[in-house]
Coordinates of C-alpha atoms (C1' of nucleotides) in Angstrom, one line a residue:
Chain A
M1 CA 35.8 -15.0 5.4
R2 CA 36.7 -12.2 7.7
I3 CA 34.3 -9.9 9.6
G4 CA 34.4 -7.0 7.3
E5 CA 33.4 -9.0 4.3
V6 CA 30.6 -10.7 6.1
A7 CA 29.3 -7.4 7.3
A8 CA 29.4 -5.9 3.8
K9 CA 27.6 -8.9 2.2
A10 CA 25.0 -9.0 4.9
G11 CA 24.5 -5.3 5.0
V12 CA 25.2 -4.7 8.7
S13 CA 28.0 -3.1 10.7
V14 CA 31.1 -4.9 12.0
R15 CA 30.0 -3.8 15.4
A16 CA 26.7 -5.6 15.0
L17 CA 28.5 -8.9 14.2
R18 CA 30.6 -8.7 17.3
Y19 CA 27.5 -7.9 19.3
Y20 CA 25.8 -11.0 17.8
E21 CA 28.7 -13.1 18.9
Q22 CA 28.5 -11.7 22.4
Q23 CA 24.8 -12.6 22.4
E24 CA 25.7 -16.1 21.2
L25 CA 23.8 -15.7 18.0
L26 CA 26.7 -16.1 15.7
H27 CA 29.9 -18.1 16.3
S28 CA 33.3 -17.7 14.8
T29 CA 36.6 -19.4 14.9
R30 CA 39.9 -17.5 15.2
N31 CA 43.0 -17.5 13.1
P32 CA 46.5 -17.6 14.7
G33 CA 46.4 -13.8 14.8
G34 CA 43.2 -13.8 16.8
Q35 CA 40.9 -12.5 14.0
R36 CA 37.5 -13.9 13.4
Q37 CA 36.9 -16.4 10.6
Y38 CA 33.4 -17.1 9.3
P39 CA 32.1 -19.9 7.0
A40 CA 30.2 -18.8 3.9
G41 CA 26.8 -19.6 5.5
A42 CA 27.4 -16.9 8.0
V43 CA 26.0 -14.2 5.7
E44 CA 22.6 -16.0 5.4
R45 CA 22.5 -16.6 9.1
V46 CA 23.1 -12.9 9.8
R47 CA 20.3 -12.0 7.4
L48 CA 18.0 -14.3 9.3
I49 CA 19.0 -12.8 12.6
Q50 CA 18.2 -9.3 11.2
R51 CA 14.8 -10.4 10.1
L52 CA 14.1 -11.9 13.5
Y53 CA 15.2 -8.6 15.2
S54 CA 13.0 -6.6 12.7
V55 CA 10.0 -8.6 13.8
G56 CA 10.7 -7.4 17.4
L57 CA 12.2 -10.5 19.0
P58 CA 14.8 -9.8 21.6
S59 CA 18.3 -11.5 21.5
R60 CA 17.2 -14.0 24.2
T61 CA 14.4 -15.4 22.1
I62 CA 16.4 -15.4 18.9
R63 CA 19.2 -17.3 20.7
E64 CA 16.6 -20.0 21.6
V65 CA 14.9 -20.3 18.2
L66 CA 18.0 -20.1 15.9
P67 CA 19.0 -23.7 16.4
F68 CA 15.8 -24.9 14.8
A69 CA 16.5 -22.9 11.6
D70 CA 19.7 -25.0 11.3
S71 CA 18.8 -28.5 12.4
G72 CA 15.4 -29.9 13.1
E73 CA 16.3 -31.0 16.6
V74 CA 13.7 -30.0 19.2
S75 CA 12.9 -30.8 22.8
P76 CA 9.3 -30.7 24.2
E77 CA 9.9 -27.7 26.3
L78 CA 11.3 -25.7 23.5
L79 CA 8.4 -26.8 21.5
E80 CA 6.2 -24.9 24.0
L81 CA 8.4 -21.8 23.6
L82 CA 8.1 -22.0 19.8
A83 CA 4.3 -22.4 20.0
A84 CA 4.0 -19.5 22.4
E85 CA 6.1 -17.3 20.1
H86 CA 4.1 -18.3 17.2
D87 CA 0.9 -17.3 18.9
G88 CA 2.5 -14.0 19.9
L89 CA 3.4 -13.3 16.3
D90 CA -0.1 -14.2 15.2
R91 CA -1.6 -11.6 17.5
Q92 CA 0.9 -9.1 16.4
M93 CA -0.1 -9.8 12.8
T94 CA -3.8 -9.3 13.6
D95 CA -3.2 -6.0 15.3
L96 CA -1.0 -5.0 12.5
R97 CA -3.6 -5.8 9.9
D98 CA -6.2 -3.9 11.7
V99 CA -4.1 -0.8 11.9
R100 CA -3.0 -1.1 8.3
D101 CA -6.6 -1.5 7.1
R102 CA -7.6 1.5 9.2
L103 CA -5.0 3.6 7.5
H104 CA -6.0 2.2 4.2
D105 CA -9.6 3.3 4.7
C106 CA -8.4 6.8 5.7
I107 CA -6.2 6.9 2.6
T108 CA -8.8 5.8 0.1
E109 CA -11.4 8.0 1.7
A110 CA -9.1 11.0 1.5
R111 CA -8.2 10.3 -2.1
G112 CA -11.9 10.2 -2.9
H113 CA -12.4 13.6 -1.2
H114 CA -9.7 15.6 -3.0
R115 CA -10.5 14.1 -6.4
T116 CA -14.1 15.1 -7.3
A117 CA -16.0 14.4 -4.1
S118 CA -18.1 11.3 -3.7
P119 CA -18.0 8.8 -6.6
S120 CA -21.1 6.6 -6.4
Chain B
M1 CA -12.4 10.8 34.9
R2 CA -9.2 11.2 36.7
I3 CA -5.9 9.7 35.6
G4 CA -5.9 6.6 37.9
E5 CA -9.2 5.4 36.6
V6 CA -8.2 5.9 33.0
A7 CA -5.0 4.0 33.7
A8 CA -6.8 1.1 35.3
K9 CA -9.5 0.8 32.6
A10 CA -7.0 1.0 29.8
G11 CA -4.5 -1.4 31.6
V12 CA -1.5 0.9 31.5
S13 CA 0.4 2.8 34.2
V14 CA -0.3 6.4 35.3
R15 CA 3.3 7.2 34.3
A16 CA 2.5 6.1 30.8
L17 CA -0.5 8.4 30.5
R18 CA 1.6 11.4 31.6
Y19 CA 4.2 10.4 29.1
Y20 CA 1.6 10.2 26.3
E21 CA 0.5 13.7 27.2
Q22 CA 4.1 14.9 27.0
Q23 CA 4.4 13.3 23.6
E24 CA 1.2 15.0 22.6
L25 CA -0.7 11.8 22.0
L26 CA -3.3 12.3 24.7
H27 CA -4.7 15.7 25.8
S28 CA -6.3 16.5 29.2
T29 CA -8.0 19.4 30.9
R30 CA -7.2 20.4 34.4
N31 CA -9.6 20.9 37.3
P32 CA -9.1 23.9 39.7
G33 CA -6.7 21.9 41.8
G34 CA -4.5 21.2 38.7
Q35 CA -5.4 17.5 38.3
R36 CA -5.9 16.0 34.9
Q37 CA -9.5 15.4 33.7
Y38 CA -10.3 12.9 30.9
P39 CA -13.4 12.4 28.8
A40 CA -14.8 8.8 28.6
G41 CA -13.3 8.3 25.1
A42 CA -9.8 8.6 26.5
V43 CA -9.7 4.9 27.5
E44 CA -10.3 3.8 23.9
R45 CA -7.8 6.3 22.6
V46 CA -5.2 4.9 25.0
R47 CA -5.9 1.4 23.8
L48 CA -5.4 2.5 20.3
I49 CA -2.1 4.2 21.2
Q50 CA -0.9 1.0 22.9
R51 CA -1.7 -1.0 19.8
L52 CA 0.2 1.4 17.6
Y53 CA 3.2 1.2 19.9
S54 CA 3.0 -2.6 20.0
V55 CA 3.3 -2.6 16.2
G56 CA 6.6 -0.8 16.6
L57 CA 5.6 2.7 15.7
P58 CA 7.5 5.5 17.5
S59 CA 5.7 8.4 19.3
R60 CA 6.5 10.7 16.4
T61 CA 4.6 8.6 13.9
I62 CA 1.7 7.9 16.2
R63 CA 1.4 11.6 16.8
E64 CA 1.0 12.1 13.1
V65 CA -1.4 9.3 12.3
L66 CA -3.7 9.6 15.4
P67 CA -5.7 12.6 14.0
F68 CA -7.0 10.3 11.2
A69 CA -8.4 7.8 13.6
D70 CA -10.6 10.7 14.9
S71 CA -11.5 12.8 12.0
G72 CA -11.0 11.9 8.3
E73 CA -9.2 15.2 7.6
V74 CA -6.0 14.7 5.6
S75 CA -3.5 16.7 3.6
P76 CA -1.6 15.4 0.6
E77 CA 1.8 15.3 2.3
L78 CA 0.4 13.4 5.2
L79 CA -1.2 11.1 2.7
E80 CA 2.3 10.2 1.5
L81 CA 3.4 9.5 5.1
L82 CA 0.4 7.2 5.6
A83 CA 1.1 5.3 2.4
A84 CA 4.8 4.9 3.3
E85 CA 3.9 3.6 6.7
H86 CA 1.4 1.3 5.1
D87 CA 4.1 -0.2 2.9
G88 CA 6.4 -0.6 5.8
L89 CA 3.8 -2.5 7.7
D90 CA 3.2 -4.7 4.7
R91 CA 6.8 -5.7 4.5
Q92 CA 6.9 -6.3 8.2
M93 CA 3.9 -8.6 7.8
T94 CA 5.6 -10.5 5.0
D95 CA 8.8 -11.1 7.0
L96 CA 6.7 -12.0 10.0
R97 CA 4.7 -14.6 8.1
D98 CA 7.9 -16.2 6.7
V99 CA 9.4 -16.6 10.2
R100 CA 6.1 -17.8 11.6
D101 CA 5.7 -20.4 8.9
R102 CA 9.3 -21.5 9.3
L103 CA 8.7 -22.1 13.0
H104 CA 5.4 -23.8 12.1
D105 CA 7.3 -26.2 9.9
C106 CA 9.9 -26.9 12.7
I107 CA 7.1 -27.5 15.1
T108 CA 5.0 -29.9 13.0
E109 CA 8.1 -31.7 11.9
A110 CA 9.3 -32.1 15.5
R111 CA 5.8 -33.4 16.5
G112 CA 6.1 -36.0 13.8
H113 CA 9.5 -37.1 15.0
H114 CA 8.7 -37.7 18.7
R115 CA 5.4 -39.4 17.9
T116 CA 6.2 -42.7 16.1
A117 CA 8.9 -41.6 13.5
S118 CA 7.9 -41.1 9.9
P119 CA 4.2 -41.3 9.0
S120 CA 4.0 -42.1 5.2
Chain C
dC1 C1' 60.5 -2.8 5.5
dT2 C1' 57.0 0.3 6.1
dA3 C1' 52.6 2.6 5.7
dA4 C1' 47.9 1.8 5.5
dA5 C1' 43.9 -1.1 6.2
dA6 C1' 41.5 -4.1 8.7
dC7 C1' 41.1 -6.1 12.9
dC8 C1' 41.1 -6.6 18.1
dT9 C1' 39.2 -5.5 23.1
dG10 C1' 37.2 -2.5 26.4
dA11 C1' 34.3 1.1 27.7
dC12 C1' 31.2 5.0 27.3
dG13 C1' 27.1 7.2 24.6
dC14 C1' 22.5 7.2 22.8
dC15 C1' 17.5 6.8 22.2
dG16 C1' 12.8 5.6 23.3
dA17 C1' 9.2 4.1 26.6
dC18 C1' 8.6 4.1 30.4
dG19 C1' 9.8 2.7 36.2
dT20 C1' 10.8 4.8 40.2
dC21 C1' 12.1 7.8 43.9
dA22 C1' 11.7 12.5 46.2
dG23 C1' 9.2 16.1 48.0
dG24 C1' 5.0 18.7 47.8
dT25 C1' -0.4 19.4 46.9
dG26 C1' -5.8 18.2 46.4
dC27 C1' -9.6 16.1 48.2
dA28 C1' -13.0 13.1 50.6
dA29 C1' -13.9 10.9 55.4
dG30 C1' -14.2 10.6 60.3
Chain D
dC1 C1' -8.3 19.2 61.9
dT2 C1' -6.0 15.3 60.6
dT3 C1' -5.3 11.2 58.3
dG4 C1' -4.6 9.1 54.1
dC5 C1' -4.9 8.2 49.3
dA6 C1' -4.6 10.0 44.7
dC7 C1' -2.4 13.3 42.4
dC8 C1' 1.3 16.7 40.9
dT9 C1' 6.2 18.0 38.9
dG10 C1' 11.0 17.1 38.2
dA11 C1' 14.7 14.2 37.6
dC12 C1' 17.4 10.1 37.5
dG13 C1' 17.6 4.8 36.3
dT14 C1' 16.9 0.9 33.0
dC15 C1' 17.2 -2.0 29.0
dG16 C1' 18.4 -3.3 24.3
dG17 C1' 20.9 -2.8 20.0
dC18 C1' 24.0 -1.0 18.5
dG19 C1' 27.5 3.8 17.3
dT20 C1' 31.7 5.5 18.4
dC21 C1' 36.1 6.7 20.3
dA22 C1' 40.7 5.1 22.4
dG23 C1' 44.7 2.6 22.1
dG24 C1' 46.9 -1.6 20.5
dT25 C1' 47.8 -5.7 17.0
dT26 C1' 47.6 -8.2 12.5
dT27 C1' 47.4 -8.4 7.7
dT28 C1' 48.1 -6.6 3.2
dA29 C1' 50.0 -3.6 -0.6
dG30 C1' 53.8 -1.4 -2.5

DNA sequence: CTAAAACCTGACGCCGACGTCAGGTGCAAG
DNA sequence: CTTGCACCTGACGTCGGCGTCAGGTTTTAG
């Protein structure tokens, strides 16, 4: 596959894929003309990268955790990193849930208001 | 309270507080000398703002949802906004949980490996 | 063979949440 | 009064994840 096709299938820009390569998140081989060649699995990998970005992880972290999505190989020090990141995500989730619930309360309360005042 | 004290108690920089004011997230009165004066509740408000930022919300959105944390006043169109934001957070949470679990699997699997090989 | 797509490598632009520096003012203490 | 710290207002710097333009090459369609 060439870069345009991967971009289209993964729903990202060509520029993004080149950027991922520069950040060493996504590797490619080159054909004789110098154009990038990707295996089929690249699309899935790009989707994973996108999800990791969407969670708020920076390139550096993604670069370090990506290998484990492929193989299960792991060293003790990277184990530490993973655990730390895991804890960070847990805290994020807690905060997020709080805020969401707070909004939910506001919403339901407001719905109650502009319906017919208090129900029970 | 003056700005330095609020900053210290909330654990943010003075610069951040001035920025919040510029973004209309945090209001202050001025004393005759032109210095900012904050009520005691400001510290809690700043903490809330920080949590909203940490969840990934931009200033614009925070500016719009903050009023509901104070009063319960709400208009139908803002209700829409809140619901949309709520859905967005839900999706974020789902993605986040997936990634976290994936990491968790890697971690536990790795722990099993470098202990004494396969258990069962 | 030729025109058009698709691709390539720089390199600069942008936006948001501040950091930071410059140059001036307010205020409490000795 | 003066020292000194906390405060003030600009205004420019930074970083990350790309968008985008410039100028050239490769591949594909007719």
